[in-house]
Amino acid sequence: MSEDADALDENLCVGSCERCPALVDSRSQIVEGVGPVDADLVVVGEGPGANEDEAGEPFVGRSGDVLDEAFRDAGLARADVRITNCVRCRPPDNRDPRTDELANCRGYLEAEIARLDPDLIVTLGKVPSEHLLGRSVGITAESGDVVDARLGKASRRVLLSVHPAATLYDRSQRDGFFETIARAADLIGASEGSSGQSRLGEF
Ligand code: URA
């Protein structure tokens, strides 16, 4: 087991970390992943914003409201989904996490996902999509695609999505985002009227 896997507690939390000096300065707390440790579905965002930094929970601001609405529409309960981020500390001035910061936090994310062993990961936006896939992603064009990504020792199914915030500044992204989350529910067999069987094998 990696050092980062050992660092996670039974709730898959890091607890303390000082690897990224700029983030240690800008955060008020570490924002850990939330949700069941046996969730079938994991959504991965970029990193906490101001609201999340204050609340200590991912996706609680306006983006979180959109995400919750899309979950409800898809027949998913937020409480059943593991919600986490590529970096667990708020970058200053809401800038994107830097490559070194993403790398510093990657072991925690890989360890979290290894322990969860989910049916499906949804990447919310360009940053987590590129981080998990290790290539550049045209997120608007690729949103809704299911691809395989190597995470730690395992290959994982990843459904690419635009970030929920994109729907706030570009209304035309909303239907596509909701359809992608509905697709996630379908893929894990959680959508209404589903037989309960995962259809991942079809993709
Ligand atoms: N945006 C993210 O990518 N993650 C959060 O937790 C909140 C907003």
Tab-separated table of C-alpha atoms and ligand atoms in Angstrom:
chain	number	residue	atom	x	y	z
A	1	MET	CA	0.000	0.000	0.000
A	2	SER	CA	1.254	3.514	-0.817
A	3	GLU	CA	2.167	6.081	1.821
A	4	ASP	CA	-0.859	8.166	0.763
A	5	ALA	CA	-3.199	5.203	1.185
A	6	ASP	CA	-1.885	4.779	4.722
A	7	ALA	CA	-2.540	8.485	5.340
A	8	LEU	CA	-6.301	8.123	4.766
A	9	ASP	CA	-8.522	7.337	7.745
A	10	GLU	CA	-11.605	5.093	7.710
A	11	ASN	CA	-13.652	7.923	6.121
A	12	LEU	CA	-10.994	8.300	3.426
A	13	CYS	CA	-9.874	11.636	4.890
A	14	VAL	CA	-6.324	12.998	4.924
A	15	GLY	CA	-6.718	14.945	8.171
A	16	SER	CA	-3.605	17.070	7.790
A	17	CYS	CA	-1.240	17.882	4.941
A	18	GLU	CA	1.245	20.686	4.270
A	19	ARG	CA	2.609	19.683	0.867
A	20	CYS	CA	1.509	22.807	-1.039
A	21	PRO	CA	2.702	26.030	0.640
A	22	ALA	CA	0.431	28.320	-1.431
A	23	LEU	CA	-2.616	26.215	-0.623
A	24	VAL	CA	-1.749	25.918	3.049
A	25	ASP	CA	-1.669	29.746	3.087
A	26	SER	CA	-4.950	30.162	1.204
A	27	ARG	CA	-7.090	27.467	2.819
A	28	SER	CA	-8.985	27.789	6.056
A	29	GLN	CA	-9.329	24.022	6.256
A	30	ILE	CA	-8.791	20.859	4.233
A	31	VAL	CA	-11.960	19.972	2.317
A	32	GLU	CA	-12.157	16.192	2.353
A	33	GLY	CA	-14.326	14.023	0.131
A	34	VAL	CA	-17.809	13.306	1.481
A	35	GLY	CA	-20.176	10.420	0.977
A	36	PRO	CA	-20.265	6.691	1.582
A	37	VAL	CA	-17.005	4.769	1.590
A	38	ASP	CA	-18.724	2.077	-0.493
A	39	ALA	CA	-20.355	4.419	-3.052
A	40	ASP	CA	-20.869	3.046	-6.589
A	41	LEU	CA	-20.496	6.534	-8.024
A	42	VAL	CA	-17.727	9.059	-7.380
A	43	VAL	CA	-17.751	12.579	-8.756
A	44	VAL	CA	-14.454	14.425	-8.893
A	45	GLY	CA	-14.265	18.213	-9.077
A	46	GLU	CA	-11.308	20.516	-9.409
A	47	GLY	CA	-10.834	21.898	-5.932
A	48	PRO	CA	-12.742	23.742	-3.232
A	49	GLY	CA	-13.974	27.293	-3.794
A	50	ALA	CA	-14.711	29.909	-1.152
A	51	ASN	CA	-17.988	28.326	-0.002
A	52	GLU	CA	-16.461	24.886	0.278
A	53	ASP	CA	-13.429	26.270	2.120
A	54	GLU	CA	-15.759	27.862	4.639
A	55	ALA	CA	-18.106	24.878	5.010
A	56	GLY	CA	-15.448	22.160	4.849
A	57	GLU	CA	-17.486	20.215	2.289
A	58	PRO	CA	-17.173	19.911	-1.519
A	59	PHE	CA	-19.779	21.411	-3.844
A	60	VAL	CA	-21.903	23.385	-1.386
A	61	GLY	CA	-21.977	26.697	-3.311
A	62	ARG	CA	-23.904	27.538	-6.485
A	63	SER	CA	-22.156	24.753	-8.415
A	64	GLY	CA	-23.237	22.382	-5.669
A	65	ASP	CA	-26.843	23.525	-6.037
A	66	VAL	CA	-26.751	22.669	-9.747
A	67	LEU	CA	-25.092	19.328	-9.022
A	68	ASP	CA	-27.710	18.475	-6.393
A	69	GLU	CA	-30.503	19.401	-8.804
A	70	ALA	CA	-29.002	17.177	-11.502
A	71	PHE	CA	-28.682	14.316	-8.977
A	72	ARG	CA	-32.345	14.711	-7.992
A	73	ASP	CA	-33.423	14.839	-11.639
A	74	ALA	CA	-31.487	11.635	-12.290
A	75	GLY	CA	-33.014	9.846	-9.288
A	76	LEU	CA	-29.765	9.968	-7.331
A	77	ALA	CA	-29.434	11.063	-3.697
A	78	ARG	CA	-26.418	13.244	-2.920
A	79	ALA	CA	-25.965	11.179	0.242
A	80	ASP	CA	-25.344	8.057	-1.878
A	81	VAL	CA	-22.594	9.621	-4.001
A	82	ARG	CA	-18.966	10.119	-3.000
A	83	ILE	CA	-18.044	13.723	-3.848
A	84	THR	CA	-14.397	14.677	-3.910
A	85	ASN	CA	-11.873	16.940	-5.616
A	86	CYS	CA	-8.489	16.722	-7.342
A	87	VAL	CA	-7.046	19.013	-4.660
A	88	ARG	CA	-8.425	19.293	-1.148
A	89	CYS	CA	-7.407	22.867	-0.391
A	90	ARG	CA	-8.728	26.099	-1.872
A	91	PRO	CA	-6.327	27.700	-4.374
A	92	PRO	CA	-5.782	31.450	-3.859
A	93	ASP	CA	-8.111	33.783	-5.795
A	94	ASN	CA	-9.978	30.750	-7.145
A	95	ARG	CA	-7.185	30.049	-9.626
A	96	ASP	CA	-6.852	26.558	-11.111
A	97	PRO	CA	-4.701	24.163	-9.091
A	98	ARG	CA	-1.131	24.109	-10.437
A	99	THR	CA	0.430	20.968	-11.897
A	100	ASP	CA	2.631	20.454	-8.821
A	101	GLU	CA	-0.385	20.854	-6.519
A	102	LEU	CA	-2.394	18.339	-8.538
A	103	ALA	CA	0.545	15.949	-8.348
A	104	ASN	CA	0.920	16.447	-4.580
A	105	CYS	CA	-2.733	15.511	-4.025
A	106	ARG	CA	-2.963	12.714	-6.612
A	107	GLY	CA	-1.933	9.930	-4.259
A	108	TYR	CA	-4.774	10.801	-1.897
A	109	LEU	CA	-7.311	10.750	-4.737
A	110	GLU	CA	-5.944	7.476	-6.094
A	111	ALA	CA	-6.030	5.930	-2.617
A	112	GLU	CA	-9.582	7.198	-2.052
A	113	ILE	CA	-10.751	5.705	-5.337
A	114	ALA	CA	-8.851	2.441	-4.787
A	115	ARG	CA	-10.612	1.952	-1.443
A	116	LEU	CA	-14.018	2.902	-2.863
A	117	ASP	CA	-13.601	0.704	-5.944
A	118	PRO	CA	-16.582	2.473	-7.599
A	119	ASP	CA	-18.515	1.357	-10.691
A	120	LEU	CA	-18.087	4.768	-12.246
A	121	ILE	CA	-16.193	8.035	-11.817
A	122	VAL	CA	-17.618	11.285	-13.207
A	123	THR	CA	-15.084	14.057	-13.793
A	124	LEU	CA	-16.663	17.498	-13.442
A	125	GLY	CA	-14.895	19.839	-15.835
A	126	LYS	CA	-11.696	20.116	-17.831
A	127	VAL	CA	-9.216	20.099	-14.941
A	128	PRO	CA	-10.271	16.778	-13.350
A	129	SER	CA	-10.864	15.215	-16.770
A	130	GLU	CA	-7.353	16.073	-17.961
A	131	HIS	CA	-5.857	15.142	-14.596
A	132	LEU	CA	-7.392	11.667	-14.554
A	133	LEU	CA	-6.922	10.937	-18.247
A	134	GLY	CA	-3.428	12.417	-18.532
A	135	ARG	CA	-4.201	14.106	-21.847
A	136	SER	CA	-5.758	17.289	-23.060
A	137	VAL	CA	-9.562	17.195	-23.163
A	138	GLY	CA	-12.018	19.325	-25.133
A	139	ILE	CA	-14.586	19.050	-22.388
A	140	THR	CA	-17.606	20.483	-24.203
A	141	ALA	CA	-17.101	18.106	-27.116
A	142	GLU	CA	-16.189	15.085	-24.970
A	143	SER	CA	-18.775	15.561	-22.236
A	144	GLY	CA	-20.930	12.427	-22.011
A	145	ASP	CA	-18.142	10.131	-23.241
A	146	VAL	CA	-17.173	7.071	-21.183
A	147	VAL	CA	-13.471	6.246	-21.279
A	148	ASP	CA	-11.005	4.095	-19.360
A	149	ALA	CA	-8.371	5.783	-17.187
A	150	ARG	CA	-5.446	4.270	-15.323
A	151	LEU	CA	-5.615	5.311	-11.680
A	152	GLY	CA	-2.984	3.804	-9.465
A	153	LYS	CA	-2.908	0.097	-10.271
A	154	ALA	CA	-6.422	-0.119	-11.726
A	155	SER	CA	-8.172	0.878	-14.900
A	156	ARG	CA	-11.372	2.796	-14.113
A	157	ARG	CA	-14.475	3.767	-16.093
A	158	VAL	CA	-14.706	7.540	-16.309
A	159	LEU	CA	-17.658	9.558	-17.604
A	160	LEU	CA	-16.541	13.016	-18.683
A	161	SER	CA	-18.738	15.996	-17.835
A	162	VAL	CA	-18.681	19.755	-18.028
A	163	HIS	CA	-18.379	21.466	-14.649
A	164	PRO	CA	-21.745	22.424	-13.108
A	165	ALA	CA	-20.510	26.048	-12.926
A	166	ALA	CA	-20.422	26.077	-16.734
A	167	THR	CA	-24.222	25.877	-16.704
A	168	LEU	CA	-24.364	29.072	-14.658
A	169	TYR	CA	-22.471	31.241	-17.118
A	170	ASP	CA	-23.647	29.423	-20.247
A	171	ARG	CA	-27.278	28.327	-19.999
A	172	SER	CA	-26.929	26.238	-23.173
A	173	GLN	CA	-24.704	23.786	-21.247
A	174	ARG	CA	-27.442	22.944	-18.771
A	175	ASP	CA	-29.338	20.247	-20.667
A	176	GLY	CA	-26.113	18.473	-21.607
A	177	PHE	CA	-24.908	18.515	-18.001
A	178	PHE	CA	-28.197	17.111	-16.712
A	179	GLU	CA	-28.143	14.431	-19.422
A	180	THR	CA	-24.612	13.424	-18.418
A	181	ILE	CA	-25.571	13.014	-14.753
A	182	ALA	CA	-28.657	11.035	-15.853
A	183	ARG	CA	-26.309	8.861	-17.889
A	184	ALA	CA	-24.182	8.287	-14.790
A	185	ALA	CA	-27.288	7.100	-12.905
A	186	ASP	CA	-28.141	4.830	-15.804
A	187	LEU	CA	-24.638	3.374	-15.954
A	188	ILE	CA	-24.638	2.432	-12.275
A	189	GLY	CA	-28.179	1.059	-12.536
A	190	ALA	CA	-29.643	3.730	-10.270
A	191	SER	CA	-32.025	5.505	-12.629
A	192	GLU	CA	-35.780	5.203	-12.211
A	193	GLY	CA	-37.263	2.154	-13.827
A	194	SER	CA	-33.837	0.584	-14.170
A	195	SER	CA	-33.457	-3.156	-13.681
A	196	GLY	CA	-30.750	-2.403	-11.129
A	197	GLN	CA	-28.131	-4.002	-13.352
A	198	SER	CA	-25.080	-1.980	-14.258
A	199	ARG	CA	-24.829	-1.382	-18.014
A	200	LEU	CA	-21.156	-0.463	-17.925
A	201	GLY	CA	-20.291	-3.477	-20.035
A	202	GLU	CA	-22.150	-1.937	-22.971
A	203	PHE	CA	-19.699	0.954	-23.228
B	1	URA	N1	-15.909	23.437	-7.784
B	1	URA	C1	-15.159	22.306	-7.655
B	1	URA	O1	-14.513	21.885	-8.604
B	1	URA	N2	-15.156	21.688	-6.486
B	1	URA	C2	-15.881	22.090	-5.437
B	1	URA	O2	-15.855	21.444	-4.390
B	1	URA	C3	-16.661	23.240	-5.613
B	1	URA	C4	-16.656	23.903	-6.776
